[in-house]
Tab-separated table of N, CA, C and O in Angstrom:
chain	number	residue	atom	x	y	z
A	1	UNK	N	89.977	128.437	102.761
A	1	UNK	CA	91.128	129.339	102.652
A	1	UNK	C	92.418	128.591	102.762
A	1	UNK	O	92.639	127.590	103.407
A	2	UNK	N	93.368	128.815	101.893
A	2	UNK	CA	94.644	128.170	101.635
A	2	UNK	C	95.631	128.828	102.523
A	2	UNK	O	95.720	130.039	102.928
A	3	UNK	N	96.331	127.888	103.279
A	3	UNK	CA	97.354	128.460	104.301
A	3	UNK	C	98.750	128.435	103.587
A	3	UNK	O	99.702	128.748	104.406
A	4	UNK	N	98.855	127.947	102.552
A	4	UNK	CA	100.337	127.946	101.908
A	4	UNK	C	100.947	126.692	102.134
A	4	UNK	O	102.147	126.556	101.660
A	5	UNK	N	100.366	125.709	102.644
A	5	UNK	CA	101.005	124.330	103.016
A	5	UNK	C	100.070	123.231	102.155
A	5	UNK	O	99.027	123.480	101.833
A	6	UNK	N	100.978	122.231	101.849
A	6	UNK	CA	100.136	121.273	101.178
A	6	UNK	C	99.619	120.162	101.974
A	6	UNK	O	100.106	119.018	102.336
A	7	UNK	N	98.483	120.603	102.666
A	7	UNK	CA	97.835	119.929	103.614
A	7	UNK	C	96.301	119.880	103.375
A	7	UNK	O	95.798	120.686	102.652
A	8	UNK	N	95.549	118.942	103.675
A	8	UNK	CA	94.234	118.637	103.463
A	8	UNK	C	93.304	119.575	104.413
A	8	UNK	O	93.633	119.532	105.662
A	9	UNK	N	92.448	120.440	103.980
A	9	UNK	CA	91.776	121.163	105.055
A	9	UNK	C	90.651	120.411	105.655
A	9	UNK	O	90.033	119.500	105.066
A	10	UNK	N	90.497	120.522	107.076
A	10	UNK	CA	89.340	119.768	107.734
A	10	UNK	C	87.824	120.116	107.159
A	10	UNK	O	87.696	121.277	106.623
A	11	UNK	N	87.066	119.052	107.300
A	11	UNK	CA	85.734	119.164	106.895
A	11	UNK	C	84.901	120.084	107.732
A	11	UNK	O	84.029	120.912	107.179
A	12	UNK	N	85.092	119.936	109.039
A	12	UNK	CA	84.419	120.683	109.914
A	12	UNK	C	84.741	122.197	110.111
A	12	UNK	O	85.828	122.555	109.492
A	13	UNK	N	83.950	122.999	110.594
A	13	UNK	CA	84.189	124.461	110.649
A	13	UNK	C	84.331	124.646	112.194
A	13	UNK	O	83.916	123.975	112.993
A	14	UNK	N	84.899	125.905	112.563
A	14	UNK	CA	85.283	126.246	113.992
A	14	UNK	C	85.174	127.742	113.957
A	14	UNK	O	85.495	128.330	112.988
A	15	UNK	N	84.958	128.191	115.245
A	15	UNK	CA	84.938	129.705	115.422
A	15	UNK	C	86.289	130.101	116.357
A	15	UNK	O	86.257	131.023	116.876
A	16	UNK	N	87.367	129.197	116.100
A	16	UNK	CA	88.457	129.486	116.744
A	16	UNK	C	89.249	130.607	116.064
A	16	UNK	O	89.752	130.441	115.105
A	17	UNK	N	89.583	131.731	116.770
A	17	UNK	CA	90.379	132.780	116.279
A	17	UNK	C	91.925	132.254	115.740
A	17	UNK	O	92.389	132.902	115.008
A	18	UNK	N	92.340	131.431	116.538
A	18	UNK	CA	93.776	130.955	116.394
A	18	UNK	C	93.836	129.749	115.545
A	18	UNK	O	94.689	128.847	115.622
A	19	UNK	N	92.830	129.561	114.624
A	19	UNK	CA	92.705	128.400	113.737
A	19	UNK	C	93.333	128.847	112.309
A	19	UNK	O	92.944	130.011	111.749
A	20	UNK	N	94.209	128.245	111.870
A	20	UNK	CA	94.878	128.634	110.519
A	20	UNK	C	93.941	128.403	109.234
A	20	UNK	O	94.143	129.189	108.162
A	21	UNK	N	92.951	127.672	109.345
A	21	UNK	CA	91.950	127.455	108.228
A	21	UNK	C	90.796	128.287	108.376
A	21	UNK	O	90.296	128.924	107.476
A	22	UNK	N	90.204	128.600	109.585
A	22	UNK	CA	88.920	129.351	109.803
A	22	UNK	C	89.100	130.666	110.492
A	22	UNK	O	88.348	131.390	110.622
A	23	UNK	N	90.261	130.797	111.144
A	23	UNK	CA	90.640	132.006	111.799
A	23	UNK	C	91.571	133.022	111.080
A	23	UNK	O	91.686	132.900	109.806
A	24	UNK	N	92.244	133.622	111.790
A	24	UNK	CA	93.221	134.720	111.002
A	24	UNK	C	94.598	134.446	111.453
A	24	UNK	O	95.290	135.390	111.667
A	25	UNK	N	95.054	133.311	111.690
A	25	UNK	CA	96.236	132.876	112.162
A	25	UNK	C	97.247	132.502	110.909
A	25	UNK	O	96.738	131.528	110.205
A	26	UNK	N	98.349	133.292	110.853
A	26	UNK	CA	99.165	132.847	109.612
A	26	UNK	C	100.245	131.911	110.132
A	26	UNK	O	100.732	131.819	111.173
A	27	UNK	N	100.712	130.930	109.234
A	27	UNK	CA	101.644	130.083	109.563
A	27	UNK	C	103.044	130.297	108.719
A	27	UNK	O	102.821	130.924	107.623
A	28	UNK	N	104.134	130.103	109.177
A	28	UNK	CA	105.534	130.611	108.595
A	28	UNK	C	106.532	129.620	109.266
A	28	UNK	O	106.335	128.983	110.219
A	29	UNK	N	107.655	129.599	108.644
A	29	UNK	CA	108.544	128.717	109.240
A	29	UNK	C	108.535	127.257	108.999
A	29	UNK	O	108.127	126.759	107.969
A	30	UNK	N	109.187	126.435	109.966
A	30	UNK	CA	109.105	125.163	109.775
A	30	UNK	C	107.844	124.286	110.234
A	30	UNK	O	107.037	124.732	110.806
A	31	UNK	N	107.900	123.056	109.433
A	31	UNK	CA	106.739	122.228	109.594
A	31	UNK	C	107.245	121.025	110.268
A	31	UNK	O	108.129	120.457	109.689
A	32	UNK	N	106.855	120.575	111.372
A	32	UNK	CA	107.439	119.378	112.156
A	32	UNK	C	106.413	118.230	112.108
A	32	UNK	O	105.108	118.459	112.105
A	33	UNK	N	106.704	117.027	112.338
A	33	UNK	CA	105.923	115.846	112.453
A	33	UNK	C	106.356	115.042	113.660
A	33	UNK	O	107.480	114.846	113.954
A	34	UNK	N	105.212	114.648	114.324
A	34	UNK	CA	105.698	113.888	115.674
A	34	UNK	C	104.167	113.331	116.282
A	34	UNK	O	103.197	113.347	115.463
A	35	UNK	N	104.514	112.583	117.248
A	35	UNK	CA	103.309	111.885	117.803
A	35	UNK	C	102.741	112.692	118.972
A	35	UNK	O	103.516	113.206	119.660
A	36	UNK	N	101.480	112.583	119.168
A	36	UNK	CA	100.827	113.315	120.347
A	36	UNK	C	101.041	112.640	121.606
A	36	UNK	O	100.796	111.392	121.594
A	37	UNK	N	101.652	113.267	122.578
A	37	UNK	CA	102.020	112.601	123.769
A	37	UNK	C	100.996	112.939	124.920
A	37	UNK	O	100.755	112.144	125.961
A	38	UNK	N	100.350	114.173	124.664
A	38	UNK	CA	99.380	114.617	125.775
A	38	UNK	C	98.314	115.475	125.296
A	38	UNK	O	98.599	116.381	124.381
A	39	UNK	N	96.996	115.278	125.617
A	39	UNK	CA	95.946	116.191	125.219
A	39	UNK	C	95.322	116.756	126.658
A	39	UNK	O	94.248	116.950	126.459
A	40	UNK	N	96.023	116.844	127.718
A	40	UNK	CA	95.343	117.158	128.984
A	40	UNK	C	94.934	118.668	129.032
A	40	UNK	O	94.071	118.963	129.770
A	41	UNK	N	95.719	119.410	128.310
A	41	UNK	CA	95.579	120.831	128.596
A	41	UNK	C	94.316	121.437	127.607
A	41	UNK	O	94.003	120.580	126.672
A	42	UNK	N	93.494	122.499	127.851
A	42	UNK	CA	92.646	123.034	127.116
A	42	UNK	C	93.171	123.681	125.709
A	42	UNK	O	93.965	124.544	125.867
A	43	UNK	N	92.825	123.165	124.531
A	43	UNK	CA	93.250	123.642	123.342
A	43	UNK	C	94.710	123.528	123.096
A	43	UNK	O	95.276	124.274	122.211
A	44	UNK	N	95.538	122.797	124.040
A	44	UNK	CA	96.743	122.557	123.640
A	44	UNK	C	97.219	121.070	123.676
A	44	UNK	O	96.670	120.415	124.604
A	45	UNK	N	98.152	120.678	122.875
A	45	UNK	CA	98.619	119.282	122.799
A	45	UNK	C	100.186	119.347	122.793
A	45	UNK	O	100.672	120.331	122.659
A	46	UNK	N	100.837	118.224	123.332
A	46	UNK	CA	102.223	118.140	123.488
A	46	UNK	C	102.648	117.085	122.285
A	46	UNK	O	102.083	115.777	122.405
A	47	UNK	N	103.365	117.499	121.396
A	47	UNK	CA	103.785	116.568	120.445
A	47	UNK	C	105.245	116.394	120.724
A	47	UNK	O	106.194	116.991	120.922
A	48	UNK	N	105.669	114.839	120.547
A	48	UNK	CA	106.814	114.361	120.983
A	48	UNK	C	107.564	113.906	119.784
A	48	UNK	O	107.043	113.177	118.987
A	49	UNK	N	108.800	114.386	119.570
A	49	UNK	CA	109.558	114.033	118.461
A	49	UNK	C	110.969	113.239	118.801
A	49	UNK	O	111.413	113.605	119.784
A	50	UNK	N	111.252	111.986	118.245
A	50	UNK	CA	112.415	111.263	118.708
A	50	UNK	C	113.431	111.435	117.581
A	50	UNK	O	113.010	111.201	116.418
A	51	UNK	N	114.635	111.500	118.008
A	51	UNK	CA	115.690	111.664	116.960
A	51	UNK	C	116.914	111.009	117.463
A	51	UNK	O	116.976	110.780	118.602
A	52	UNK	N	117.953	110.693	116.705
A	52	UNK	CA	119.268	110.188	117.158
A	52	UNK	C	120.418	111.226	116.928
A	52	UNK	O	120.486	112.042	116.142
A	53	UNK	N	121.108	111.126	117.902
A	53	UNK	CA	122.490	112.034	118.095
A	53	UNK	C	123.622	111.105	118.211
A	53	UNK	O	123.774	110.214	119.097
A	54	UNK	N	124.709	111.525	117.502
A	54	UNK	CA	125.874	110.700	117.403
A	54	UNK	C	126.546	111.118	118.551
A	54	UNK	O	126.936	112.268	118.810
A	55	UNK	N	127.225	110.060	119.335
A	55	UNK	CA	128.130	110.312	120.414
A	55	UNK	C	129.535	109.826	119.954
A	55	UNK	O	129.773	108.629	119.899
A	56	UNK	N	130.453	110.778	119.678
A	56	UNK	CA	131.738	110.359	119.172
A	56	UNK	C	132.637	109.516	120.196
A	56	UNK	O	133.346	108.736	119.620
A	57	UNK	N	132.470	109.851	121.429
A	57	UNK	CA	133.242	109.138	122.435
A	57	UNK	C	133.000	107.620	122.358
A	57	UNK	O	134.040	106.762	122.420
A	58	UNK	N	131.878	107.192	122.144
A	58	UNK	CA	131.325	105.884	122.020
A	58	UNK	C	131.137	105.225	120.676
A	58	UNK	O	130.878	104.037	120.599
A	59	UNK	N	131.133	106.240	119.735
A	59	UNK	CA	130.929	105.866	118.300
A	59	UNK	C	129.790	105.011	118.073
A	59	UNK	O	129.561	104.174	117.446
A	60	UNK	N	128.652	105.718	118.913
A	60	UNK	CA	127.305	105.079	118.831
A	60	UNK	C	126.230	106.278	118.552
A	60	UNK	O	126.539	107.318	118.789
A	61	UNK	N	125.074	105.931	118.391
A	61	UNK	CA	123.868	106.868	118.349
A	61	UNK	C	123.173	106.665	119.698
A	61	UNK	O	123.057	105.539	120.273
A	62	UNK	N	122.657	107.802	120.115
A	62	UNK	CA	121.790	107.863	121.221
A	62	UNK	C	120.576	108.558	120.920
A	62	UNK	O	120.575	109.479	120.116
A	63	UNK	N	119.291	107.951	121.591
A	63	UNK	CA	118.013	108.640	121.167
A	63	UNK	C	117.829	109.818	122.046
A	63	UNK	O	118.037	109.752	123.267
A	64	UNK	N	117.271	110.878	121.463
A	64	UNK	CA	116.883	111.952	122.268
A	64	UNK	C	115.313	112.143	121.786
A	64	UNK	O	114.938	111.770	120.871
A	65	UNK	N	114.785	112.939	122.672
A	65	UNK	CA	113.373	113.380	122.210
A	65	UNK	C	113.189	114.875	122.770
A	65	UNK	O	113.675	115.382	123.687
A	66	UNK	N	112.344	115.444	122.020
A	66	UNK	CA	111.994	116.978	122.291
A	66	UNK	C	110.407	116.905	122.272
A	66	UNK	O	109.673	116.115	121.557
A	67	UNK	N	109.853	117.620	123.147
A	67	UNK	CA	108.346	117.783	123.523
A	67	UNK	C	108.047	119.260	123.058
A	67	UNK	O	108.426	120.377	123.652
A	68	UNK	N	107.104	119.326	122.081
A	68	UNK	CA	106.794	120.693	121.553
A	68	UNK	C	105.242	120.999	121.712
A	68	UNK	O	104.391	120.262	121.364
A	69	UNK	N	104.932	122.033	122.637
A	69	UNK	CA	103.568	122.236	122.833
A	69	UNK	C	102.979	122.968	121.516
A	69	UNK	O	103.552	123.689	120.953
A	70	UNK	N	101.644	122.644	121.288
A	70	UNK	CA	101.056	123.119	119.956
A	70	UNK	C	99.603	123.426	120.279
A	70	UNK	O	98.937	122.666	121.090
A	71	UNK	N	98.943	124.380	119.582
A	71	UNK	CA	97.628	124.800	119.526
A	71	UNK	C	96.826	123.737	118.818
A	71	UNK	O	97.251	123.475	117.760
A	72	UNK	N	95.833	123.364	119.361
A	72	UNK	CA	94.776	122.448	118.750
A	72	UNK	C	93.554	123.182	118.355
A	72	UNK	O	92.702	123.422	119.325
A	73	UNK	N	93.312	123.420	117.072
A	73	UNK	CA	91.946	124.132	116.648
A	73	UNK	C	90.968	123.248	116.912
A	73	UNK	O	91.033	121.977	117.018
A	74	UNK	N	89.653	123.918	117.019
A	74	UNK	CA	88.493	122.943	117.447
A	74	UNK	C	88.003	122.131	116.276
A	74	UNK	O	87.428	121.107	116.483
A	75	UNK	N	88.401	122.548	115.006
A	75	UNK	CA	87.876	121.588	113.856
A	75	UNK	C	88.747	120.321	113.637
A	75	UNK	O	88.348	119.689	112.826
A	76	UNK	N	89.843	120.179	114.370
A	76	UNK	CA	90.647	118.896	114.305
A	76	UNK	C	90.373	118.045	115.544
A	76	UNK	O	90.538	118.716	116.646
A	77	UNK	N	90.172	116.760	115.376
A	77	UNK	CA	90.037	115.831	116.456
A	77	UNK	C	91.451	115.106	116.579
A	77	UNK	O	91.658	114.433	115.671
A	78	UNK	N	92.071	115.232	117.935
A	78	UNK	CA	93.219	114.807	118.002
A	78	UNK	C	93.182	113.742	119.232
A	78	UNK	O	92.579	114.346	120.178
A	79	UNK	N	93.843	112.640	119.195
A	79	UNK	CA	93.929	111.815	120.260
A	79	UNK	C	95.394	111.435	120.627
A	79	UNK	O	96.202	111.739	119.696
A	80	UNK	N	95.543	110.949	121.842
A	80	UNK	CA	97.054	110.555	122.188
A	80	UNK	C	97.357	109.349	121.354
A	80	UNK	O	96.544	108.454	121.038
A	81	UNK	N	98.601	109.506	120.772
A	81	UNK	CA	99.018	108.336	119.898
A	81	UNK	C	99.138	108.733	118.471
A	81	UNK	O	99.511	108.015	117.610
A	82	UNK	N	98.196	109.704	117.960
A	82	UNK	CA	98.187	110.163	116.724
A	82	UNK	C	99.356	110.822	116.140
A	82	UNK	O	100.171	111.390	116.898
A	83	UNK	N	99.712	110.789	114.812
A	83	UNK	CA	100.713	111.403	114.189
A	83	UNK	C	100.327	112.706	113.514
A	83	UNK	O	99.318	112.648	112.749
A	84	UNK	N	100.801	113.745	113.882
A	84	UNK	CA	100.278	115.056	113.435
A	84	UNK	C	101.377	115.753	112.806
A	84	UNK	O	102.622	115.668	113.152
A	85	UNK	N	101.080	116.891	112.115
A	85	UNK	CA	101.957	117.863	111.423
A	85	UNK	C	101.662	119.154	112.090
A	85	UNK	O	100.472	119.579	112.298
A	86	UNK	N	102.759	119.788	112.695
A	86	UNK	CA	102.448	121.118	113.200
A	86	UNK	C	103.395	122.151	112.500
A	86	UNK	O	104.500	121.825	111.944
A	87	UNK	N	102.860	123.333	112.469
A	87	UNK	CA	103.559	124.389	111.631
A	87	UNK	C	103.875	125.475	112.673
A	87	UNK	O	102.983	125.739	113.670
A	88	UNK	N	104.753	126.311	112.488
A	88	UNK	CA	105.220	127.361	113.358
A	88	UNK	C	104.368	128.643	112.999
A	88	UNK	O	104.059	128.876	111.872
A	89	UNK	N	104.136	129.481	114.237
A	89	UNK	CA	103.351	130.524	114.085
A	89	UNK	C	103.941	131.538	114.885
A	89	UNK	O	104.971	131.437	115.347
A	90	UNK	N	103.181	132.758	114.972
A	90	UNK	CA	103.745	133.794	115.985
A	90	UNK	C	103.373	133.219	117.383
A	90	UNK	O	102.570	131.997	117.466
A	91	UNK	N	104.185	133.716	118.359
A	91	UNK	CA	103.954	133.218	119.796
A	91	UNK	C	102.478	133.313	120.094
A	91	UNK	O	101.840	134.368	119.992
A	92	UNK	N	101.761	132.234	120.539
A	92	UNK	CA	100.438	132.276	121.143
A	92	UNK	C	100.450	132.271	122.601
A	92	UNK	O	99.373	132.677	123.111
A	93	UNK	N	101.402	131.896	123.279
A	93	UNK	CA	101.489	132.035	124.789
A	93	UNK	C	102.946	131.979	125.095
A	93	UNK	O	103.744	132.025	124.249
A	94	UNK	N	103.181	131.843	126.281
A	94	UNK	CA	104.553	131.827	126.798
A	94	UNK	C	105.452	130.468	126.221
A	94	UNK	O	106.646	130.712	125.818
A	95	UNK	N	104.856	129.407	125.881
A	95	UNK	CA	105.599	128.275	125.324
A	95	UNK	C	105.149	127.777	124.138
A	95	UNK	O	105.542	127.109	123.491
A	96	UNK	N	103.798	128.258	123.709
A	96	UNK	CA	103.202	127.866	122.247
A	96	UNK	C	103.637	128.641	121.144
A	96	UNK	O	103.201	129.835	121.105
A	97	UNK	N	104.194	128.053	120.182
A	97	UNK	CA	104.550	128.793	118.960
A	97	UNK	C	104.267	128.032	117.644
A	97	UNK	O	104.771	128.233	116.597
A	98	UNK	N	103.487	126.823	117.938
A	98	UNK	CA	103.096	126.003	116.712
A	98	UNK	C	101.594	125.711	116.797
A	98	UNK	O	100.956	125.874	117.827
A	99	UNK	N	101.041	125.334	115.700
A	99	UNK	CA	99.708	125.015	115.528
A	99	UNK	C	99.500	123.631	114.836
A	99	UNK	O	100.342	123.452	113.776
A	100	UNK	N	98.515	122.852	115.168
A	100	UNK	CA	98.211	121.587	114.243
A	100	UNK	C	97.731	121.983	113.050
A	100	UNK	O	96.632	122.766	113.025
A	101	UNK	N	98.188	121.417	111.873
A	101	UNK	CA	97.703	121.671	110.646
A	101	UNK	C	97.112	120.519	109.944
A	101	UNK	O	96.080	120.602	109.127
A	102	UNK	N	97.603	119.177	110.559
A	102	UNK	CA	96.967	117.993	109.813
A	102	UNK	C	97.371	116.787	110.752
A	102	UNK	O	98.358	116.630	111.393
A	103	UNK	N	96.379	116.038	110.733
A	103	UNK	CA	96.414	114.650	111.508
A	103	UNK	C	96.578	113.687	110.291
A	103	UNK	O	95.794	113.487	109.585
A	104	UNK	N	98.001	113.130	110.422
A	104	UNK	CA	98.265	112.401	109.235
A	104	UNK	C	97.904	110.871	109.455
A	104	UNK	O	97.718	110.208	108.630
A	105	UNK	N	97.935	110.355	110.672
A	105	UNK	CA	97.724	108.877	111.055
A	105	UNK	C	97.407	108.805	112.339
A	105	UNK	O	97.698	109.348	113.318
A	106	UNK	N	96.307	107.886	112.547
A	106	UNK	CA	95.772	107.648	113.802
A	106	UNK	C	96.755	106.551	114.626
A	106	UNK	O	97.458	105.814	113.895
A	107	UNK	N	96.784	106.699	115.902
A	107	UNK	CA	97.687	105.714	116.601
A	107	UNK	C	97.428	104.408	116.412
A	107	UNK	O	98.190	103.498	116.543
A	108	UNK	N	96.132	104.065	116.647
A	108	UNK	CA	95.715	102.632	116.734
A	108	UNK	C	95.191	102.126	115.450
A	108	UNK	O	94.678	100.924	115.426
A	109	UNK	N	95.255	102.716	114.402
A	109	UNK	CA	94.614	102.423	113.126
A	109	UNK	C	95.796	101.691	112.332
A	109	UNK	O	96.935	101.698	112.661
């Protein structure tokens, strides 16, 4: 089933209702890319994005980071350190509004 994004569909199947490939979860809005910082929660990962912000007072750039919780479908295997693409969805919980759609690079590969 196509989800409307240019991502590769996983080979495995799952029975997760909140899977954009095998369930009935639609994706919309922004697609973000970041590194997996934590996989400690059940079916949830934390994706960390690092970016630069210009500070006019010092005429320099400062690093900032944001951590976005995302739903991990059962058909995708994600480890800490992997680079993943996450897409915006309807709110899945109090803090989760994104779902993993593609694992683009392994951390140690």
